[in-house]
mmCIF file of C-alpha atoms in Angstrom:
data_model
loop_
_atom_site.group_PDB
_atom_site.id
_atom_site.type_symbol
_atom_site.label_atom_id
_atom_site.label_comp_id
_atom_site.label_asym_id
_atom_site.label_seq_id
_atom_site.Cartn_x
_atom_site.Cartn_y
_atom_site.Cartn_z
ATOM 1 C CA UNK A 12 -0.385 -23.165 12.308
ATOM 2 C CA UNK A 13 2.552 -21.374 11.081
ATOM 3 C CA UNK A 14 2.563 -17.637 11.560
ATOM 4 C CA UNK A 15 5.062 -14.949 11.170
ATOM 5 C CA UNK A 16 5.460 -12.697 14.480
ATOM 6 C CA UNK A 17 7.582 -9.841 15.060
ATOM 7 C CA UNK A 18 8.752 -10.825 17.945
ATOM 8 C CA UNK A 19 10.553 -7.444 18.953
ATOM 9 C CA UNK A 20 12.304 -4.885 16.768
ATOM 10 C CA UNK A 21 13.957 -6.162 13.947
ATOM 11 C CA UNK A 22 13.123 -10.084 15.106
ATOM 12 C CA UNK A 23 11.145 -12.205 13.198
ATOM 13 C CA UNK A 24 10.405 -15.382 14.152
ATOM 14 C CA UNK A 25 8.115 -18.279 13.028
ATOM 15 C CA UNK A 26 5.574 -19.820 15.213
ATOM 16 C CA UNK A 27 3.931 -22.740 15.402
ATOM 17 C CA UNK A 28 0.075 -21.654 16.906
ATOM 18 C CA UNK A 29 -3.327 -23.442 17.500
ATOM 19 C CA UNK A 30 -5.661 -22.548 13.910
ATOM 20 C CA UNK A 31 -8.062 -19.668 14.770
ATOM 21 C CA UNK A 32 -11.620 -20.480 15.222
ATOM 22 C CA UNK A 33 -14.164 -18.524 13.703
ATOM 23 C CA UNK A 34 -17.452 -16.684 14.664
ATOM 24 C CA UNK A 35 -21.132 -16.886 12.664
ATOM 25 C CA UNK A 36 -20.284 -14.212 10.694
ATOM 26 C CA UNK A 37 -16.682 -14.686 10.207
ATOM 27 C CA UNK A 38 -14.655 -16.432 7.396
ATOM 28 C CA UNK A 39 -11.190 -18.900 7.951
ATOM 29 C CA UNK A 40 -9.175 -18.921 4.513
ATOM 30 C CA UNK A 41 -6.450 -20.615 3.601
ATOM 31 C CA UNK A 42 -3.347 -18.349 3.006
ATOM 32 C CA UNK A 43 -1.610 -18.446 -0.338
ATOM 33 C CA UNK A 44 0.277 -15.830 -0.304
ATOM 34 C CA UNK A 45 0.530 -12.485 2.122
ATOM 35 C CA UNK A 46 2.771 -9.337 0.876
ATOM 36 C CA UNK A 47 5.261 -7.493 3.118
ATOM 37 C CA UNK A 48 4.138 -3.774 3.418
ATOM 38 C CA UNK A 49 6.215 -0.324 4.310
ATOM 39 C CA UNK A 50 3.948 -0.335 7.384
ATOM 40 C CA UNK A 51 4.953 -3.999 8.262
ATOM 41 C CA UNK A 52 8.304 -2.543 7.965
ATOM 42 C CA UNK A 53 7.569 -0.013 10.523
ATOM 43 C CA UNK A 54 5.916 -2.448 12.918
ATOM 44 C CA UNK A 55 9.296 -4.505 12.348
ATOM 45 C CA UNK A 56 11.298 -1.827 13.494
ATOM 46 C CA UNK A 57 9.076 -0.631 16.537
ATOM 47 C CA UNK A 58 7.799 2.691 14.916
ATOM 48 C CA UNK A 59 4.636 2.106 13.888
ATOM 49 C CA UNK A 60 1.881 4.387 15.780
ATOM 50 C CA UNK A 61 -0.445 1.303 16.562
ATOM 51 C CA UNK A 62 0.849 -2.134 15.822
ATOM 52 C CA UNK A 63 3.171 -2.887 18.162
ATOM 53 C CA UNK A 64 5.711 -6.163 18.790
ATOM 54 C CA UNK A 65 4.987 -8.859 19.368
ATOM 55 C CA UNK A 66 2.227 -9.876 16.905
ATOM 56 C CA UNK A 67 1.614 -11.755 13.784
ATOM 57 C CA UNK A 68 2.336 -9.521 10.971
ATOM 58 C CA UNK A 69 0.704 -8.851 8.068
ATOM 59 C CA UNK A 70 -2.687 -7.244 6.388
ATOM 60 C CA UNK A 71 -2.123 -8.159 2.415
ATOM 61 C CA UNK A 72 -3.474 -11.449 2.074
ATOM 62 C CA UNK A 73 -4.972 -13.916 -1.223
ATOM 63 C CA UNK A 74 -6.166 -17.563 -0.543
ATOM 64 C CA UNK A 75 -9.152 -20.174 -0.500
ATOM 65 C CA UNK A 76 -12.043 -19.845 2.207
ATOM 66 C CA UNK A 77 -11.938 -23.221 3.929
ATOM 67 C CA UNK A 78 -14.720 -22.778 6.516
ATOM 68 C CA UNK A 79 -17.603 -20.097 6.745
ATOM 69 C CA UNK A 80 -19.659 -18.924 10.061
ATOM 70 C CA UNK A 81 -23.240 -20.026 10.407
ATOM 71 C CA UNK A 82 -24.456 -16.697 8.833
ATOM 72 C CA UNK A 83 -22.437 -16.346 6.275
ATOM 73 C CA UNK A 84 -23.920 -15.960 2.828
ATOM 74 C CA UNK A 85 -21.743 -14.048 0.496
ATOM 75 C CA UNK A 86 -18.883 -16.807 -0.131
ATOM 76 C CA UNK A 87 -19.079 -20.308 0.190
ATOM 77 C CA UNK A 88 -16.208 -23.158 0.443
ATOM 78 C CA UNK A 89 -13.514 -23.277 -2.028
ATOM 79 C CA UNK A 90 -13.935 -19.524 -3.455
ATOM 80 C CA UNK A 91 -10.557 -17.584 -3.982
ATOM 81 C CA UNK A 92 -10.620 -14.315 -2.152
ATOM 82 C CA UNK A 93 -8.724 -11.441 -0.817
ATOM 83 C CA UNK A 94 -9.472 -8.732 2.078
ATOM 84 C CA UNK A 95 -10.229 -5.720 2.682
ATOM 85 C CA UNK A 96 -8.339 -5.475 6.255
ATOM 86 C CA UNK A 97 -9.838 -2.353 8.057
ATOM 87 C CA UNK A 98 -12.858 -2.074 10.585
ATOM 88 C CA UNK A 99 -14.487 0.862 11.685
ATOM 89 C CA UNK A 100 -17.566 2.565 12.317
ATOM 90 C CA UNK A 101 -17.338 5.421 9.985
ATOM 91 C CA UNK A 102 -17.902 7.744 12.514
ATOM 92 C CA UNK A 103 -15.235 10.613 13.024
ATOM 93 C CA UNK A 104 -15.671 13.103 15.894
ATOM 94 C CA UNK A 105 -19.455 11.865 17.081
ATOM 95 C CA UNK A 106 -19.924 12.164 13.028
ATOM 96 C CA UNK A 107 -21.065 9.315 10.745
ATOM 97 C CA UNK A 108 -19.404 9.989 7.390
ATOM 98 C CA UNK A 109 -19.565 7.086 5.227
ATOM 99 C CA UNK A 110 -15.603 6.830 5.692
ATOM 100 C CA UNK A 111 -13.952 3.746 7.362
ATOM 101 C CA UNK A 112 -10.468 5.306 7.046
ATOM 102 C CA UNK A 113 -11.987 8.321 9.189
ATOM 103 C CA UNK A 114 -13.101 5.982 12.304
ATOM 104 C CA UNK A 115 -12.352 7.152 15.542
ATOM 105 C CA UNK A 116 -11.489 3.638 16.318
ATOM 106 C CA UNK A 117 -10.321 1.686 13.694
ATOM 107 C CA UNK A 118 -9.235 -1.932 13.564
ATOM 108 C CA UNK A 119 -6.687 -3.765 11.778
ATOM 109 C CA UNK A 120 -4.974 -7.105 11.775
ATOM 110 C CA UNK A 121 -2.234 -7.151 13.978
ATOM 111 C CA UNK A 122 -4.246 -5.009 16.685
ATOM 112 C CA UNK A 123 -6.060 -6.301 19.348
ATOM 113 C CA UNK A 124 -6.842 -10.126 18.860
ATOM 114 C CA UNK A 125 -6.938 -9.863 15.028
ATOM 115 C CA UNK A 126 -3.960 -11.649 14.113
ATOM 116 C CA UNK A 127 -2.175 -10.777 10.763
ATOM 117 C CA UNK A 128 -2.269 -12.209 7.560
ATOM 118 C CA UNK A 129 1.384 -13.847 7.618
ATOM 119 C CA UNK A 130 -0.025 -17.009 9.038
ATOM 120 C CA UNK A 131 -0.900 -20.279 7.104
ATOM 121 C CA UNK A 132 -4.805 -19.589 8.252
ATOM 122 C CA UNK A 133 -6.630 -16.041 8.294
ATOM 123 C CA UNK A 134 -10.028 -14.950 9.949
ATOM 124 C CA UNK A 135 -11.972 -12.330 8.481
ATOM 125 C CA UNK A 136 -15.354 -10.599 8.927
ATOM 126 C CA UNK A 137 -17.465 -11.690 5.974
ATOM 127 C CA UNK A 138 -17.985 -8.031 5.077
ATOM 128 C CA UNK A 139 -14.347 -7.614 4.352
ATOM 129 C CA UNK A 140 -14.004 -10.626 2.179
ATOM 130 C CA UNK A 141 -13.741 -9.852 -1.782
ATOM 131 C CA UNK A 142 -13.834 -12.726 -4.075
ATOM 132 C CA UNK A 143 -11.490 -12.815 -6.752
ATOM 133 C CA UNK A 144 -12.548 -13.577 -10.452
ATOM 134 C CA UNK A 145 -11.214 -16.717 -11.708
ATOM 135 C CA UNK A 146 -8.859 -14.491 -13.957
ATOM 136 C CA UNK A 147 -7.142 -13.146 -11.492
ATOM 137 C CA UNK A 148 -3.752 -15.041 -9.800
ATOM 138 C CA UNK A 149 -3.424 -14.808 -6.068
ATOM 139 C CA UNK A 150 -0.323 -12.705 -6.915
ATOM 140 C CA UNK A 151 -2.340 -10.488 -8.515
ATOM 141 C CA UNK A 152 -4.756 -10.666 -5.824
ATOM 142 C CA UNK A 153 -2.646 -10.073 -2.962
ATOM 143 C CA UNK A 154 -2.044 -6.458 -4.940
ATOM 144 C CA UNK A 155 -5.614 -5.362 -4.383
ATOM 145 C CA UNK A 156 -4.929 -3.653 -1.230
ATOM 146 C CA UNK A 157 -2.003 -1.609 -1.678
ATOM 147 C CA UNK A 158 -3.323 -0.524 -5.373
ATOM 148 C CA UNK A 159 -6.691 0.647 -3.250
ATOM 149 C CA UNK A 160 -3.993 3.114 -1.726
ATOM 150 C CA UNK A 161 -2.618 3.957 -4.938
ATOM 151 C CA UNK A 162 -6.717 4.480 -5.909
ATOM 152 C CA UNK A 163 -7.489 6.230 -3.109
ATOM 153 C CA UNK A 164 -4.188 9.036 -3.476
ATOM 154 C CA UNK A 165 -5.703 9.294 -7.045
ATOM 155 C CA UNK A 166 -9.084 10.072 -5.704
ATOM 156 C CA UNK A 167 -8.221 12.728 -3.232
ATOM 157 C CA UNK A 168 -5.500 13.975 -6.000
ATOM 158 C CA UNK A 169 -8.621 14.480 -8.027
ATOM 159 C CA UNK A 170 -6.441 13.091 -11.050
ATOM 160 C CA UNK A 171 -7.789 13.913 -14.668
ATOM 161 C CA UNK A 172 -6.193 12.434 -17.559
ATOM 162 C CA UNK A 173 -4.608 15.744 -18.752
ATOM 163 C CA UNK A 174 -3.023 16.239 -15.144
ATOM 164 C CA UNK A 175 0.990 16.322 -15.190
ATOM 165 C CA UNK A 176 1.624 13.935 -12.460
ATOM 166 C CA UNK A 177 4.629 13.347 -10.343
ATOM 167 C CA UNK A 178 5.106 10.594 -7.783
ATOM 168 C CA UNK A 179 7.621 11.339 -5.246
ATOM 169 C CA UNK A 180 9.198 7.668 -4.292
ATOM 170 C CA UNK A 181 9.190 4.577 -6.259
ATOM 171 C CA UNK A 182 8.694 1.930 -3.477
ATOM 172 C CA UNK A 183 5.595 -0.465 -3.748
ATOM 173 C CA UNK A 184 2.869 2.374 -3.143
ATOM 174 C CA UNK A 185 4.528 4.583 -5.070
ATOM 175 C CA UNK A 186 4.767 2.503 -7.772
ATOM 176 C CA UNK A 187 1.005 1.466 -7.556
ATOM 177 C CA UNK A 188 -0.101 4.794 -6.943
ATOM 178 C CA UNK A 189 1.382 5.218 -10.229
ATOM 179 C CA UNK A 190 -0.430 2.613 -11.866
ATOM 180 C CA UNK A 191 -3.535 4.247 -10.212
ATOM 181 C CA UNK A 192 -2.808 7.477 -12.138
ATOM 182 C CA UNK A 193 -1.980 5.443 -15.336
ATOM 183 C CA UNK A 194 -5.637 3.748 -15.082
ATOM 184 C CA UNK A 195 -7.136 7.273 -14.825
ATOM 185 C CA UNK A 196 -5.727 7.823 -18.323
ATOM 186 C CA UNK A 197 -2.760 10.071 -17.557
ATOM 187 C CA UNK A 198 0.034 10.166 -19.691
ATOM 188 C CA UNK A 199 2.349 13.176 -18.596
ATOM 189 C CA UNK A 200 4.180 10.876 -15.525
ATOM 190 C CA UNK A 201 6.932 11.558 -13.534
ATOM 191 C CA UNK A 202 8.595 9.399 -11.114
ATOM 192 C CA UNK A 203 11.242 9.958 -8.705
ATOM 193 C CA UNK A 204 13.667 7.857 -6.416
ATOM 194 C CA UNK A 205 17.208 7.240 -5.286
ATOM 195 C CA UNK A 206 17.668 3.500 -6.442
ATOM 196 C CA UNK A 207 17.937 2.782 -10.211
ATOM 197 C CA UNK A 208 16.377 -0.354 -9.925
ATOM 198 C CA UNK A 209 13.265 1.215 -8.596
ATOM 199 C CA UNK A 210 13.115 3.464 -11.397
ATOM 200 C CA UNK A 211 13.148 0.929 -13.774
ATOM 201 C CA UNK A 212 10.154 -0.816 -12.485
ATOM 202 C CA UNK A 213 8.299 2.463 -12.495
ATOM 203 C CA UNK A 214 9.321 2.395 -16.645
ATOM 204 C CA UNK A 215 7.658 -0.882 -16.809
ATOM 205 C CA UNK A 216 4.723 0.479 -15.134
ATOM 206 C CA UNK A 217 4.693 3.327 -18.265
ATOM 207 C CA UNK A 218 6.070 6.253 -16.310
ATOM 208 C CA UNK A 219 7.174 9.180 -19.151
ATOM 209 C CA UNK A 220 10.006 10.501 -17.149
ATOM 210 C CA UNK A 221 11.966 8.759 -14.278
ATOM 211 C CA UNK A 222 14.810 10.772 -12.218
ATOM 212 C CA UNK A 223 17.436 9.609 -9.699
ATOM 213 C CA UNK A 224 17.353 12.772 -7.098
ATOM 214 C CA UNK A 225 20.423 11.572 -5.361
ATOM 215 C CA UNK A 226 22.041 11.865 -8.690
ATOM 216 C CA UNK A 227 20.763 14.887 -10.198
ATOM 217 C CA UNK A 228 20.929 17.789 -7.114
ATOM 218 C CA UNK A 229 19.199 20.314 -9.134
ATOM 219 C CA UNK A 230 16.599 17.852 -10.604
ATOM 220 C CA UNK A 231 13.257 19.983 -9.592
ATOM 221 C CA UNK A 232 13.845 23.123 -12.209
ATOM 222 C CA UNK A 233 16.141 21.007 -14.414
ATOM 223 C CA UNK A 234 12.815 18.331 -14.876
ATOM 224 C CA UNK A 235 10.241 21.130 -14.950
ATOM 225 C CA UNK A 236 12.437 22.643 -18.068
ATOM 226 C CA UNK A 237 12.506 19.627 -19.641
ATOM 227 C CA UNK A 238 8.739 18.267 -19.139
ATOM 228 C CA UNK A 239 7.759 21.746 -20.150
ATOM 229 C CA UNK A 240 6.974 22.882 -16.598
ATOM 230 C CA UNK A 241 5.285 22.723 -13.290
ATOM 231 C CA UNK A 242 2.968 19.465 -12.178
ATOM 232 C CA UNK A 243 -0.855 19.590 -11.692
ATOM 233 C CA UNK A 244 -0.613 17.108 -9.164
ATOM 234 C CA UNK A 245 2.048 15.635 -7.249
ATOM 235 C CA UNK A 246 2.265 12.543 -4.698
ATOM 236 C CA UNK A 247 4.596 12.255 -2.074
ATOM 237 C CA UNK A 248 4.751 8.151 -1.447
ATOM 238 C CA UNK A 249 8.258 8.641 0.754
ATOM 239 C CA UNK A 250 8.091 10.132 4.122
ATOM 240 C CA UNK A 251 12.253 11.188 4.324
ATOM 241 C CA UNK A 252 12.807 14.867 5.500
ATOM 242 C CA UNK A 253 12.175 17.961 2.988
ATOM 243 C CA UNK A 254 10.146 16.168 0.489
ATOM 244 C CA UNK A 255 6.547 18.110 1.428
ATOM 245 C CA UNK A 256 8.995 21.222 0.392
ATOM 246 C CA UNK A 257 10.031 19.395 -2.982
ATOM 247 C CA UNK A 258 6.404 18.206 -3.896
ATOM 248 C CA UNK A 259 5.298 22.174 -3.460
ATOM 249 C CA UNK A 260 8.075 23.188 -6.071
ATOM 250 C CA UNK A 261 7.357 20.786 -8.084
ATOM 251 C CA UNK A 262 3.777 21.969 -8.055
ATOM 252 C CA UNK A 263 2.307 24.727 -10.490
ATOM 253 C CA UNK A 264 0.310 27.466 -8.919
ATOM 254 C CA UNK A 265 -2.932 26.093 -7.654
ATOM 255 C CA UNK A 266 -1.747 22.516 -7.831
ATOM 256 C CA UNK A 267 -2.293 20.050 -5.412
ATOM 257 C CA UNK A 268 -0.231 17.970 -3.354
ATOM 258 C CA UNK A 269 -0.797 14.376 -1.761
ATOM 259 C CA UNK A 270 0.551 12.682 1.254
ATOM 260 C CA UNK A 271 0.379 9.084 0.435
ATOM 261 C CA UNK A 272 3.868 7.737 2.796
ATOM 262 C CA UNK A 273 4.250 7.372 6.335
ATOM 263 C CA UNK A 274 5.601 10.233 8.227
ATOM 264 C CA UNK A 275 7.805 9.378 11.430
ATOM 265 C CA UNK A 276 9.054 12.829 11.493
ATOM 266 C CA UNK A 277 7.929 16.647 11.662
ATOM 267 C CA UNK A 278 8.428 18.161 8.330
ATOM 268 C CA UNK A 279 9.186 21.772 7.053
ATOM 269 C CA UNK A 280 6.544 23.506 4.921
ATOM 270 C CA UNK A 281 7.623 26.248 2.885
ATOM 271 C CA UNK A 282 4.093 28.206 4.224
ATOM 272 C CA UNK A 283 4.816 31.362 1.653
ATOM 273 C CA UNK A 284 4.983 29.337 -1.605
ATOM 274 C CA UNK A 285 2.044 27.719 -0.189
ATOM 275 C CA UNK A 286 -0.014 30.863 0.246
ATOM 276 C CA UNK A 287 1.214 33.212 -2.469
ATOM 277 C CA UNK A 288 0.585 30.406 -5.401
ATOM 278 C CA UNK A 289 -2.503 29.189 -3.606
ATOM 279 C CA UNK A 290 -1.072 25.464 -3.263
ATOM 280 C CA UNK A 291 -2.626 22.581 -1.759
ATOM 281 C CA UNK A 292 -1.586 19.689 0.515
ATOM 282 C CA UNK A 293 -3.973 17.096 1.457
ATOM 283 C CA UNK A 294 -3.763 14.207 3.611
ATOM 284 C CA UNK A 295 -4.397 10.554 2.207
ATOM 285 C CA UNK A 296 -5.425 7.447 4.868
ATOM 286 C CA UNK A 297 -5.910 3.979 3.467
ATOM 287 C CA UNK A 298 -8.913 3.706 1.360
ATOM 288 C CA UNK A 299 -12.528 2.740 1.693
ATOM 289 C CA UNK A 300 -14.558 0.166 -0.094
ATOM 290 C CA UNK A 301 -14.972 1.985 -3.569
ATOM 291 C CA UNK A 302 -11.290 2.390 -3.694
ATOM 292 C CA UNK A 303 -10.895 -1.457 -3.301
ATOM 293 C CA UNK A 304 -13.551 -2.726 -5.821
ATOM 294 C CA UNK A 305 -11.634 -0.079 -8.600
ATOM 295 C CA UNK A 306 -8.078 -1.901 -7.559
ATOM 296 C CA UNK A 307 -9.566 -5.004 -8.269
ATOM 297 C CA UNK A 308 -11.142 -3.653 -11.641
ATOM 298 C CA UNK A 309 -7.698 -2.462 -12.432
ATOM 299 C CA UNK A 310 -5.959 -5.564 -11.814
ATOM 300 C CA UNK A 311 -8.674 -7.591 -13.393
ATOM 301 C CA UNK A 312 -8.353 -5.580 -16.773
ATOM 302 C CA UNK A 313 -4.485 -6.401 -17.097
ATOM 303 C CA UNK A 314 -4.033 -2.889 -18.914
ATOM 304 C CA UNK A 315 -1.454 -2.278 -16.477
ATOM 305 C CA UNK A 316 0.720 -4.527 -15.610
ATOM 306 C CA UNK A 317 0.418 -4.145 -11.679
ATOM 307 C CA UNK A 318 2.046 -7.538 -10.910
ATOM 308 C CA UNK A 319 5.252 -6.384 -12.196
ATOM 309 C CA UNK A 320 6.298 -4.967 -8.711
ATOM 310 C CA UNK A 321 6.259 -8.420 -7.413
ATOM 311 C CA UNK A 322 10.188 -8.680 -6.710
ATOM 312 C CA UNK A 323 10.629 -11.657 -4.533
ATOM 313 C CA UNK A 324 8.262 -14.780 -3.694
ATOM 314 C CA UNK A 325 9.778 -16.697 -0.352
ATOM 315 C CA UNK A 326 8.703 -19.250 2.137
ATOM 316 C CA UNK A 327 7.424 -18.499 5.341
ATOM 317 C CA UNK A 328 10.199 -20.270 6.919
ATOM 318 C CA UNK A 329 12.268 -17.483 4.791
ATOM 319 C CA UNK A 330 10.152 -14.683 6.071
ATOM 320 C CA UNK A 331 13.247 -12.983 8.226
ATOM 321 C CA UNK A 332 15.080 -12.811 5.149
ATOM 322 C CA UNK A 333 12.077 -10.837 3.280
ATOM 323 C CA UNK A 334 11.647 -8.359 5.786
ATOM 324 C CA UNK A 335 15.351 -7.833 5.830
ATOM 325 C CA UNK A 336 15.538 -7.480 2.155
ATOM 326 C CA UNK A 337 12.785 -5.015 2.177
ATOM 327 C CA UNK A 338 14.127 -2.722 5.126
ATOM 328 C CA UNK A 339 17.625 -2.937 3.643
ATOM 329 C CA UNK A 340 16.704 -2.723 0.082
ATOM 330 C CA UNK A 341 18.544 -5.703 -0.594
ATOM 331 C CA UNK A 342 18.558 -7.908 -3.423
ATOM 332 C CA UNK A 343 16.920 -5.004 -5.622
ATOM 333 C CA UNK A 344 13.551 -6.006 -3.519
ATOM 334 C CA UNK A 345 10.540 -3.756 -4.265
ATOM 335 C CA UNK A 346 7.350 -5.838 -3.229
ATOM 336 C CA UNK A 347 8.124 -9.415 -1.690
ATOM 337 C CA UNK A 348 5.332 -11.949 -0.718
ATOM 338 C CA UNK A 349 5.537 -14.379 1.496
ATOM 339 C CA UNK A 350 3.805 -17.570 0.465
ATOM 340 C CA UNK A 351 2.225 -20.536 2.614
ATOM 341 C CA UNK A 352 0.893 -22.873 0.168
ATOM 342 C CA UNK A 353 3.317 -23.833 -2.681
#
């Protein structure tokens, strides 16, 4: 089968490898589409904390079940499915929390012997496979996983319909965080970025206000004045220097900032502003099953056009082009899908 490898930093190759074999509690799926995620770009650049080249890349997927293990009962051959791509015990420092994302030893595609999703076939434990409703296309089904990140962020932010919410960064995760916030009934929303075309995507998803921060250096005070004050919640969905303090400056007293982006470097924190105004900074890591289920429900309802974040659909043979597009922000790319079954 064909599989997309990050061979070394910034080098993508499509290789022919053996089709994986399944165990009694596993499911084999024929991949229709796999998504390129921001964390995949970290791997592509050799910067990911636990997924290092050479590796079959990818963790966003949608496809059809082609084989099931002898003990599998919840899905059957022919089912259309996606996957919640993380395993763990839910144990954190010896305490069973029930939160897989807290696990001391999480496992995800591209780690150990578990190949990534960007291949013609992908193996998953039955417990992680989620059936797609007939009304959910593969293109929308592949968005369940990244939307679950946004749903979990909204949960960690304790978002209420009456909140004033800002999302700083309009990449795919920022846009899907906006979608999750909108799904909770929030109308008063701000999205910022340095790319006009990304902000246009945010407008498509219902952002009340967008700001290009590169073109408006004094944007924080200007936007608070225009929108009637500070924000209850701010979601940090870009890991650029200074962004945490920008989030704090947007927040009202007692407000909450949620860190969703992957950060590679240290961030400065205005501790005086944090303490004296009782503002909060909350960490946010992937998701848990309730977030995934809510993400699928949002997609199935079709009240928010999450599929609008998909900018390109490329053949697996063009995967290298797709990674370059996402990394360099070429051709107005946002969410790029790699297809294995036309």
